[in-house]
PDB file of C-alpha atoms in Angstrom:
ATOM      1  CA  MET A   1      -6.099  11.436  -4.586  1.00 50.00           C
ATOM      2  CA  PRO A   2      -7.415  10.858  -7.909  1.00 62.00           C
ATOM      3  CA  HIS A   3      -9.017   7.094  -8.706  1.00 72.00           C
ATOM      4  CA  TYR A   4      -6.422   5.023  -9.624  1.00 88.00           C
ATOM      5  CA  LEU A   5      -6.718   2.869 -12.324  1.00 93.00           C
ATOM      6  CA  CYS A   6      -5.110   0.517 -10.223  1.00 94.00           C
ATOM      7  CA  HIS A   7      -7.809   1.177  -7.763  1.00 92.00           C
ATOM      8  CA  GLU A   8     -10.408   0.421  -9.938  1.00 91.00           C
ATOM      9  CA  GLN A   9      -8.811  -2.432 -12.182  1.00 93.00           C
ATOM     10  CA  PRO A  10      -5.930  -4.476  -9.564  1.00 91.00           C
ATOM     11  CA  ASP A  11      -5.553  -7.571 -11.674  1.00 93.00           C
ATOM     12  CA  LEU A  12      -5.022  -5.019 -15.017  1.00 96.00           C
ATOM     13  CA  LEU A  13      -1.265  -5.534 -15.113  1.00 97.00           C
ATOM     14  CA  GLU A  14      -0.280  -4.870 -18.693  1.00 97.00           C
ATOM     15  CA  PHE A  15      -1.608  -2.352 -20.938  1.00 97.00           C
ATOM     16  CA  ASP A  16      -1.477   0.446 -23.757  1.00 97.00           C
ATOM     17  CA  ALA A  17      -1.112   3.596 -23.960  1.00 97.00           C
ATOM     18  CA  SER A  18       0.092   6.788 -25.752  1.00 96.00           C
ATOM     19  CA  VAL A  19       2.478   9.461 -24.980  1.00 96.00           C
ATOM     20  CA  VAL A  20       0.699  12.518 -23.847  1.00 96.00           C
ATOM     21  CA  ASP A  21       4.567  14.485 -23.304  1.00 96.00           C
ATOM     22  CA  ALA A  22       7.938  13.659 -22.870  1.00 96.00           C
ATOM     23  CA  ARG A  23      11.144  14.969 -21.585  1.00 96.00           C
ATOM     24  CA  PRO A  24      14.449  12.892 -21.866  1.00 96.00           C
ATOM     25  CA  GLY A  25      14.477   9.740 -19.194  1.00 96.00           C
ATOM     26  CA  ALA A  26      10.844  10.474 -18.055  1.00 97.00           C
ATOM     27  CA  VAL A  27       7.070   9.980 -19.870  1.00 96.00           C
ATOM     28  CA  LEU A  28       3.455  11.306 -19.167  1.00 96.00           C
ATOM     29  CA  LEU A  29       0.967   8.335 -20.483  1.00 96.00           C
ATOM     30  CA  SER A  30      -2.733   8.617 -21.332  1.00 96.00           C
ATOM     31  CA  ARG A  31      -3.220   6.254 -18.764  1.00 95.00           C
ATOM     32  CA  SER A  32      -1.334   4.230 -16.462  1.00 96.00           C
ATOM     33  CA  ALA A  33      -2.498   1.106 -13.735  1.00 97.00           C
ATOM     34  CA  LEU A  34       0.939   2.198 -12.221  1.00 97.00           C
ATOM     35  CA  HIS A  35       0.299   2.825  -8.365  1.00 96.00           C
ATOM     36  CA  PRO A  36       2.301   5.711  -7.762  1.00 94.00           C
ATOM     37  CA  GLY A  37       2.892   5.168  -4.295  1.00 94.00           C
ATOM     38  CA  GLY A  38       2.312   7.296  -1.032  1.00 89.00           C
ATOM     39  CA  GLY A  39       1.076   6.417   2.150  1.00 85.00           C
ATOM     40  CA  GLY A  40       4.786   5.091   3.162  1.00 91.00           C
ATOM     41  CA  GLN A  41       4.306   2.088   0.009  1.00 95.00           C
ATOM     42  CA  VAL A  42       6.810   2.424  -2.515  1.00 97.00           C
ATOM     43  CA  CYS A  43       5.317   2.885  -6.433  1.00 97.00           C
ATOM     44  CA  ASP A  44       5.255  -0.231  -8.474  1.00 98.00           C
ATOM     45  CA  THR A  45       7.704  -0.566 -11.005  1.00 98.00           C
ATOM     46  CA  ALA A  46       7.079  -1.980 -14.563  1.00 98.00           C
ATOM     47  CA  THR A  47       8.329  -2.369 -18.740  1.00 97.00           C
ATOM     48  CA  LEU A  48       7.904  -0.339 -21.025  1.00 96.00           C
ATOM     49  CA  GLN A  49       7.843  -1.609 -25.060  1.00 96.00           C
ATOM     50  CA  HIS A  50       8.068   1.342 -27.455  1.00 92.00           C
ATOM     51  CA  ALA A  51       9.140   1.494 -31.058  1.00 89.00           C
ATOM     52  CA  HIS A  52      13.067   1.265 -30.455  1.00 88.00           C
ATOM     53  CA  GLY A  53      13.109  -1.226 -28.146  1.00 93.00           C
ATOM     54  CA  MET A  54      12.511  -1.779 -24.133  1.00 95.00           C
ATOM     55  CA  ALA A  55      12.761   0.820 -21.232  1.00 96.00           C
ATOM     56  CA  ARG A  56      11.891   0.425 -17.137  1.00 97.00           C
ATOM     57  CA  ILE A  57      10.153   2.275 -15.216  1.00 97.00           C
ATOM     58  CA  VAL A  58      11.730   3.120 -12.124  1.00 97.00           C
ATOM     59  CA  GLY A  59       9.830   5.810 -10.794  1.00 97.00           C
ATOM     60  CA  VAL A  60       6.527   7.797 -10.149  1.00 96.00           C
ATOM     61  CA  SER A  61       6.510  11.725  -9.248  1.00 94.00           C
ATOM     62  CA  VAL A  62       4.064  13.829  -9.523  1.00 91.00           C
ATOM     63  CA  GLU A  63       4.317  17.104 -10.385  1.00 92.00           C
ATOM     64  CA  ASP A  64       1.294  19.680 -10.780  1.00 90.00           C
ATOM     65  CA  GLY A  65      -1.103  16.243 -10.637  1.00 86.00           C
ATOM     66  CA  GLN A  66       0.354  14.914 -12.997  1.00 91.00           C
ATOM     67  CA  TYR A  67       2.181  11.227 -12.804  1.00 94.00           C
ATOM     68  CA  TRP A  68       5.976  11.619 -14.494  1.00 97.00           C
ATOM     69  CA  HIS A  69       7.139   7.916 -15.456  1.00 97.00           C
ATOM     70  CA  GLN A  70      10.856   7.795 -14.414  1.00 97.00           C
ATOM     71  CA  LEU A  71      12.649   5.975 -16.727  1.00 97.00           C
ATOM     72  CA  ASP A  72      16.399   3.612 -16.453  1.00 96.00           C
ATOM     73  CA  THR A  73      17.413   5.738 -19.659  1.00 93.00           C
ATOM     74  CA  SER A  74      17.380   8.965 -21.191  1.00 94.00           C
ATOM     75  CA  ILE A  75      15.142   8.266 -24.147  1.00 91.00           C
ATOM     76  CA  GLU A  76      12.577  10.659 -25.097  1.00 92.00           C
ATOM     77  CA  LEU A  77       9.542   8.515 -26.323  1.00 93.00           C
ATOM     78  CA  ALA A  78       6.527   9.765 -28.321  1.00 94.00           C
ATOM     79  CA  GLY A  79       3.571   7.350 -29.655  1.00 95.00           C
ATOM     80  CA  GLU A  80       1.944   4.009 -28.825  1.00 96.00           C
ATOM     81  CA  LEU A  81       3.555   2.269 -25.904  1.00 96.00           C
ATOM     82  CA  HIS A  82       3.027  -1.087 -23.910  1.00 98.00           C
ATOM     83  CA  VAL A  83       3.192  -1.237 -20.158  1.00 98.00           C
ATOM     84  CA  SER A  84       3.955  -4.678 -18.200  1.00 98.00           C
ATOM     85  CA  ILE A  85       3.610  -3.799 -14.587  1.00 98.00           C
ATOM     86  CA  ASP A  86       6.125  -6.324 -12.172  1.00 98.00           C
ATOM     87  CA  ALA A  87       3.860  -8.604 -10.687  1.00 98.00           C
ATOM     88  CA  PRO A  88       5.908 -10.069  -8.251  1.00 97.00           C
ATOM     89  CA  ARG A  89       6.464  -6.631  -6.443  1.00 98.00           C
ATOM     90  CA  ARG A  90       2.886  -5.814  -7.168  1.00 98.00           C
ATOM     91  CA  ALA A  91       1.681  -8.850  -5.160  1.00 97.00           C
ATOM     92  CA  THR A  92       4.669  -8.157  -2.250  1.00 98.00           C
ATOM     93  CA  LEU A  93       3.389  -4.888  -2.043  1.00 98.00           C
ATOM     94  CA  ALA A  94      -0.370  -5.691  -1.730  1.00 97.00           C
ATOM     95  CA  GLN A  95       0.517  -8.589   0.548  1.00 98.00           C
ATOM     96  CA  LEU A  96       2.657  -6.234   3.143  1.00 98.00           C
ATOM     97  CA  HIS A  97       0.076  -3.599   2.904  1.00 97.00           C
ATOM     98  CA  THR A  98      -2.677  -5.905   4.037  1.00 97.00           C
ATOM     99  CA  ALA A  99      -0.849  -7.065   6.929  1.00 98.00           C
ATOM    100  CA  THR A 100      -0.140  -3.381   8.387  1.00 97.00           C
ATOM    101  CA  HIS A 101      -3.670  -3.194   8.379  1.00 96.00           C
ATOM    102  CA  ILE A 102      -4.521  -6.189  10.137  1.00 97.00           C
ATOM    103  CA  LEU A 103      -2.126  -5.389  12.595  1.00 97.00           C
ATOM    104  CA  ASN A 104      -3.048  -2.059  12.524  1.00 95.00           C
ATOM    105  CA  ALA A 105      -7.170  -3.156  13.638  1.00 96.00           C
ATOM    106  CA  LEU A 106      -5.225  -5.543  15.870  1.00 97.00           C
ATOM    107  CA  VAL A 107      -3.375  -2.742  18.154  1.00 95.00           C
ATOM    108  CA  TYR A 108      -5.898  -0.370  17.653  1.00 94.00           C
ATOM    109  CA  GLN A 109      -8.735  -3.196  19.482  1.00 93.00           C
ATOM    110  CA  GLN A 110      -6.633  -4.353  21.952  1.00 93.00           C
ATOM    111  CA  PHE A 111      -4.308  -1.020  23.390  1.00 93.00           C
ATOM    112  CA  ALA A 112      -7.132   1.415  23.469  1.00 88.00           C
ATOM    113  CA  GLY A 113      -7.517   2.854  20.427  1.00 88.00           C
ATOM    114  CA  ALA A 114      -3.826   3.578  19.410  1.00 90.00           C
ATOM    115  CA  LEU A 115      -2.980   5.892  16.305  1.00 90.00           C
ATOM    116  CA  VAL A 116      -0.838   5.147  14.056  1.00 92.00           C
ATOM    117  CA  THR A 117       2.535   7.506  13.705  1.00 91.00           C
ATOM    118  CA  GLY A 118       3.991   6.425  10.515  1.00 91.00           C
ATOM    119  CA  ALA A 119       4.417   3.397   8.266  1.00 94.00           C
ATOM    120  CA  GLN A 120       7.003   1.976   5.486  1.00 96.00           C
ATOM    121  CA  ILE A 121       6.180  -0.714   3.264  1.00 97.00           C
ATOM    122  CA  ASN A 122       9.088  -2.056   0.898  1.00 97.00           C
ATOM    123  CA  ALA A 123       9.412  -4.050  -2.185  1.00 97.00           C
ATOM    124  CA  ASP A 124      11.900  -6.465  -0.437  1.00 97.00           C
ATOM    125  CA  GLY A 125       9.105  -7.874   1.663  1.00 97.00           C
ATOM    126  CA  SER A 126       9.185  -5.925   4.526  1.00 98.00           C
ATOM    127  CA  ALA A 127       7.453  -3.259   6.476  1.00 98.00           C
ATOM    128  CA  ARG A 128       7.307  -1.253   9.100  1.00 97.00           C
ATOM    129  CA  MET A 129       4.378  -0.017  11.533  1.00 96.00           C
ATOM    130  CA  ASP A 130       4.906   3.116  14.186  1.00 94.00           C
ATOM    131  CA  PHE A 131       2.176   3.202  16.831  1.00 95.00           C
ATOM    132  CA  ASP A 132       1.887   6.336  19.792  1.00 93.00           C
ATOM    133  CA  LEU A 133       2.164   3.529  22.013  1.00 93.00           C
ATOM    134  CA  PRO A 134       4.254   5.050  25.467  1.00 88.00           C
ATOM    135  CA  GLU A 135       3.070   2.849  27.794  1.00 83.00           C
ATOM    136  CA  ALA A 136       2.645  -0.703  26.024  1.00 86.00           C
ATOM    137  CA  ASP A 137       4.722  -3.882  26.446  1.00 88.00           C
ATOM    138  CA  ASN A 138       6.989  -4.800  23.944  1.00 91.00           C
ATOM    139  CA  ASP A 139       6.030  -8.699  24.317  1.00 94.00           C
ATOM    140  CA  ALA A 140       2.257  -7.524  24.181  1.00 93.00           C
ATOM    141  CA  LEU A 141       3.086  -6.485  20.730  1.00 95.00           C
ATOM    142  CA  ARG A 142       4.752  -9.116  19.758  1.00 96.00           C
ATOM    143  CA  SER A 143       1.656 -11.483  21.037  1.00 96.00           C
ATOM    144  CA  LEU A 144       0.093  -9.775  18.227  1.00 97.00           C
ATOM    145  CA  GLU A 145       1.719 -12.382  15.611  1.00 97.00           C
ATOM    146  CA  GLY A 146      -0.214 -14.902  16.207  1.00 97.00           C
ATOM    147  CA  PRO A 147      -3.313 -13.514  15.416  1.00 98.00           C
ATOM    148  CA  LEU A 148      -2.266 -11.548  12.885  1.00 98.00           C
ATOM    149  CA  ASN A 149      -1.694 -14.932  11.119  1.00 97.00           C
ATOM    150  CA  ASP A 150      -4.914 -16.137  11.877  1.00 97.00           C
ATOM    151  CA  VAL A 151      -6.711 -13.322  10.149  1.00 98.00           C
ATOM    152  CA  ILE A 152      -4.744 -14.726   7.051  1.00 97.00           C
ATOM    153  CA  ARG A 153      -5.733 -18.125   7.626  1.00 97.00           C
ATOM    154  CA  GLN A 154      -9.268 -17.289   8.199  1.00 97.00           C
ATOM    155  CA  ALA A 155      -8.943 -15.653   4.504  1.00 97.00           C
ATOM    156  CA  LEU A 156     -10.941 -12.712   5.171  1.00 98.00           C
ATOM    157  CA  GLU A 157     -12.510 -10.321   2.179  1.00 98.00           C
ATOM    158  CA  VAL A 158     -10.875  -7.308   1.397  1.00 97.00           C
ATOM    159  CA  ARG A 159     -12.633  -4.460  -0.434  1.00 96.00           C
ATOM    160  CA  ALA A 160     -12.923  -1.178  -0.654  1.00 95.00           C
ATOM    161  CA  SER A 161     -15.198   1.767  -1.033  1.00 93.00           C
ATOM    162  CA  TYR A 162     -15.610   4.814  -0.902  1.00 93.00           C
ATOM    163  CA  VAL A 163     -17.386   7.582   1.548  1.00 91.00           C
ATOM    164  CA  GLY A 164     -17.481  11.150   1.667  1.00 91.00           C
ATOM    165  CA  LEU A 165     -14.979  12.764   3.351  1.00 84.00           C
ATOM    166  CA  ARG A 166     -17.172  14.948   6.153  1.00 85.00           C
ATOM    167  CA  ASP A 167     -18.495  11.309   7.128  1.00 87.00           C
ATOM    168  CA  ALA A 168     -15.415   9.742   7.073  1.00 83.00           C
ATOM    169  CA  GLN A 169     -13.851  12.297   9.518  1.00 82.00           C
ATOM    170  CA  ALA A 170     -17.234  12.147  11.885  1.00 85.00           C
ATOM    171  CA  THR A 171     -16.753   8.229  11.715  1.00 86.00           C
ATOM    172  CA  PRO A 172     -14.286   7.149  14.998  1.00 82.00           C
ATOM    173  CA  GLY A 173     -11.690   5.106  14.007  1.00 79.00           C
ATOM    174  CA  LEU A 174     -12.099   5.454   9.494  1.00 83.00           C
ATOM    175  CA  ILE A 175      -9.133   7.071   9.623  1.00 82.00           C
ATOM    176  CA  ARG A 176      -6.098   5.797  11.752  1.00 79.00           C
ATOM    177  CA  SER A 177      -3.097   8.077  11.449  1.00 78.00           C
ATOM    178  CA  LEU A 178      -2.480  10.641  14.046  1.00 65.00           C
ATOM    179  CA  SER A 179      -1.517  13.300  11.811  1.00 65.00           C
ATOM    180  CA  VAL A 180      -2.620  12.592   8.491  1.00 64.00           C
ATOM    181  CA  ALA A 181      -5.082  11.456   5.971  1.00 68.00           C
ATOM    182  CA  PRO A 182      -5.395  10.243   2.418  1.00 74.00           C
ATOM    183  CA  PRO A 183      -6.194  13.226   0.368  1.00 75.00           C
ATOM    184  CA  PRO A 184      -9.912  13.596  -0.967  1.00 79.00           C
ATOM    185  CA  THR A 185     -10.565  12.676  -4.723  1.00 82.00           C
ATOM    186  CA  PRO A 186     -11.818  15.451  -7.001  1.00 82.00           C
ATOM    187  CA  ASP A 187     -15.596  14.300  -6.124  1.00 85.00           C
ATOM    188  CA  GLY A 188     -14.482  14.572  -2.728  1.00 86.00           C
ATOM    189  CA  THR A 189     -14.358  11.096  -1.104  1.00 91.00           C
ATOM    190  CA  ILE A 190     -12.023   9.343   0.678  1.00 90.00           C
ATOM    191  CA  ARG A 191     -10.992   5.466  -0.054  1.00 93.00           C
ATOM    192  CA  ILE A 192     -12.062   3.095   2.818  1.00 93.00           C
ATOM    193  CA  VAL A 193     -10.694  -0.434   2.680  1.00 95.00           C
ATOM    194  CA  GLU A 194     -12.371  -3.226   4.938  1.00 96.00           C
ATOM    195  CA  ILE A 195     -11.448  -5.879   5.612  1.00 97.00           C
ATOM    196  CA  ASP A 196     -14.688  -8.242   6.342  1.00 97.00           C
ATOM    197  CA  GLY A 197     -15.495  -8.445   9.933  1.00 96.00           C
ATOM    198  CA  LEU A 198     -12.236  -7.487  11.455  1.00 96.00           C
ATOM    199  CA  ASP A 199     -11.937  -3.630  10.352  1.00 95.00           C
ATOM    200  CA  GLN A 200     -11.969  -0.545   8.479  1.00 94.00           C
ATOM    201  CA  GLN A 201      -9.823   2.308   7.424  1.00 92.00           C
ATOM    202  CA  ALA A 202      -9.012   4.953   4.722  1.00 91.00           C
ATOM    203  CA  CYS A 203      -6.530   4.304   2.114  1.00 91.00           C
ATOM    204  CA  GLY A 204      -4.809   4.755  -0.746  1.00 91.00           C
ATOM    205  CA  GLY A 205      -2.396   1.845  -1.589  1.00 93.00           C
ATOM    206  CA  THR A 206      -2.979  -1.463  -3.332  1.00 96.00           C
ATOM    207  CA  HIS A 207      -4.094  -4.469  -1.479  1.00 96.00           C
ATOM    208  CA  LEU A 208      -5.041  -8.314  -1.528  1.00 97.00           C
ATOM    209  CA  THR A 209      -8.815  -9.336  -2.053  1.00 96.00           C
ATOM    210  CA  ASN A 210      -8.679 -12.011   0.250  1.00 97.00           C
ATOM    211  CA  THR A 211      -6.402 -11.863   3.394  1.00 98.00           C
ATOM    212  CA  GLY A 212      -5.666 -15.835   2.670  1.00 97.00           C
ATOM    213  CA  GLN A 213      -4.278 -14.778  -0.743  1.00 96.00           C
ATOM    214  CA  SER A 214      -1.281 -13.609   1.817  1.00 97.00           C
ATOM    215  CA  ARG A 215       1.704 -15.483   3.445  1.00 97.00           C
ATOM    216  CA  ALA A 216       2.655 -15.487   6.716  1.00 98.00           C
ATOM    217  CA  ILE A 217       3.863 -12.635   8.280  1.00 98.00           C
ATOM    218  CA  ARG A 218       6.602 -13.120  10.651  1.00 98.00           C
ATOM    219  CA  MET A 219       7.189  -9.984  13.237  1.00 97.00           C
ATOM    220  CA  THR A 220      11.284  -9.240  13.633  1.00 97.00           C
ATOM    221  CA  LYS A 221      11.289  -6.232  15.520  1.00 96.00           C
ATOM    222  CA  ILE A 222      10.185  -3.922  18.422  1.00 95.00           C
ATOM    223  CA  GLU A 223      11.996  -0.625  18.751  1.00 93.00           C
ATOM    224  CA  ASN A 224      11.298   1.991  21.020  1.00 90.00           C
ATOM    225  CA  LYS A 225      11.245   5.708  18.797  1.00 85.00           C
ATOM    226  CA  GLY A 226      11.026   8.230  20.920  1.00 80.00           C
ATOM    227  CA  ARG A 227       9.059   8.537  24.682  1.00 80.00           C
ATOM    228  CA  ARG A 228       5.970   7.789  22.788  1.00 86.00           C
ATOM    229  CA  ASN A 229       6.459   5.895  19.605  1.00 90.00           C
ATOM    230  CA  ARG A 230       6.640   2.063  18.728  1.00 94.00           C
ATOM    231  CA  ARG A 231       8.125   0.487  15.652  1.00 95.00           C
ATOM    232  CA  VAL A 232       6.883  -3.317  15.213  1.00 97.00           C
ATOM    233  CA  ARG A 233       8.821  -4.428  11.905  1.00 98.00           C
ATOM    234  CA  ILE A 234       7.539  -7.478  10.236  1.00 98.00           C
ATOM    235  CA  GLU A 235       8.325  -9.425   7.100  1.00 98.00           C
ATOM    236  CA  LEU A 236       6.412 -11.933   4.650  1.00 98.00           C
ATOM    237  CA  THR A 237       8.020 -15.038   4.784  1.00 97.00           C
ATOM    238  CA  GLU A 238       7.856 -18.335   2.461  1.00 94.00           C
ATOM    239  CA  ASP A 239       4.637 -19.988   3.886  1.00 90.00           C
ATOM    240  CA  ASN A 240       1.493 -19.664   2.466  1.00 91.00           C
ATOM    241  CA  LEU A 241      -1.639 -20.375   5.507  1.00 88.00           C
ATOM    242  CA  VAL A 242      -4.098 -21.579   3.120  1.00 81.00           C
ATOM    243  CA  PHE A 243      -4.369 -24.402   0.369  1.00 66.00           C
TER     244      PHE A 243
END
């Protein structure tokens, strides 16, 4: 995983770039602040202004380590461009990804270090997390909605740092997935997202800088998926808990 520009400058939602390479319907940019997706999170989208008009960036694909931006038109671009990231979509994804970290922390603490087996974070304001919880009571999981929203209400700082891969692997709880972990950066480090006083774990997604920036979360459904997995579905509400 590279050091994404969206990690280093999360408020950079408009930027200029030049075309490095192009083909009909896709473009490789000299720089990009879009998050390409991954780890269950869908990618950013954006509006792209070029010499002949406008186009939409509707997806990002990784090919041989390069990030191709997929367009909603078959045009082949060249020259200088201006890109405007879809800010409401980014905000929705950042709120949900931060909420899944809170949920993950609460499950990890209250269910004997249960690990994540899957996740999906969607631009429609909904997300799901799957946990390795064969013996858990569903009502006990539902009861975490209150504590999750209490963490939002506390407006805890959220920050990111990088640690060496070996240190991350040797620190219990930093890597929470049962089967996969975020790939290291080219310099051999792992990005760690920390919620002040609550949690820290490896992650390459987009997040808030304070839990109080999130809307409230509603737990919509808990499902049994196979013999071991419990799937917890959540969604953003319209309620702001911090004023």
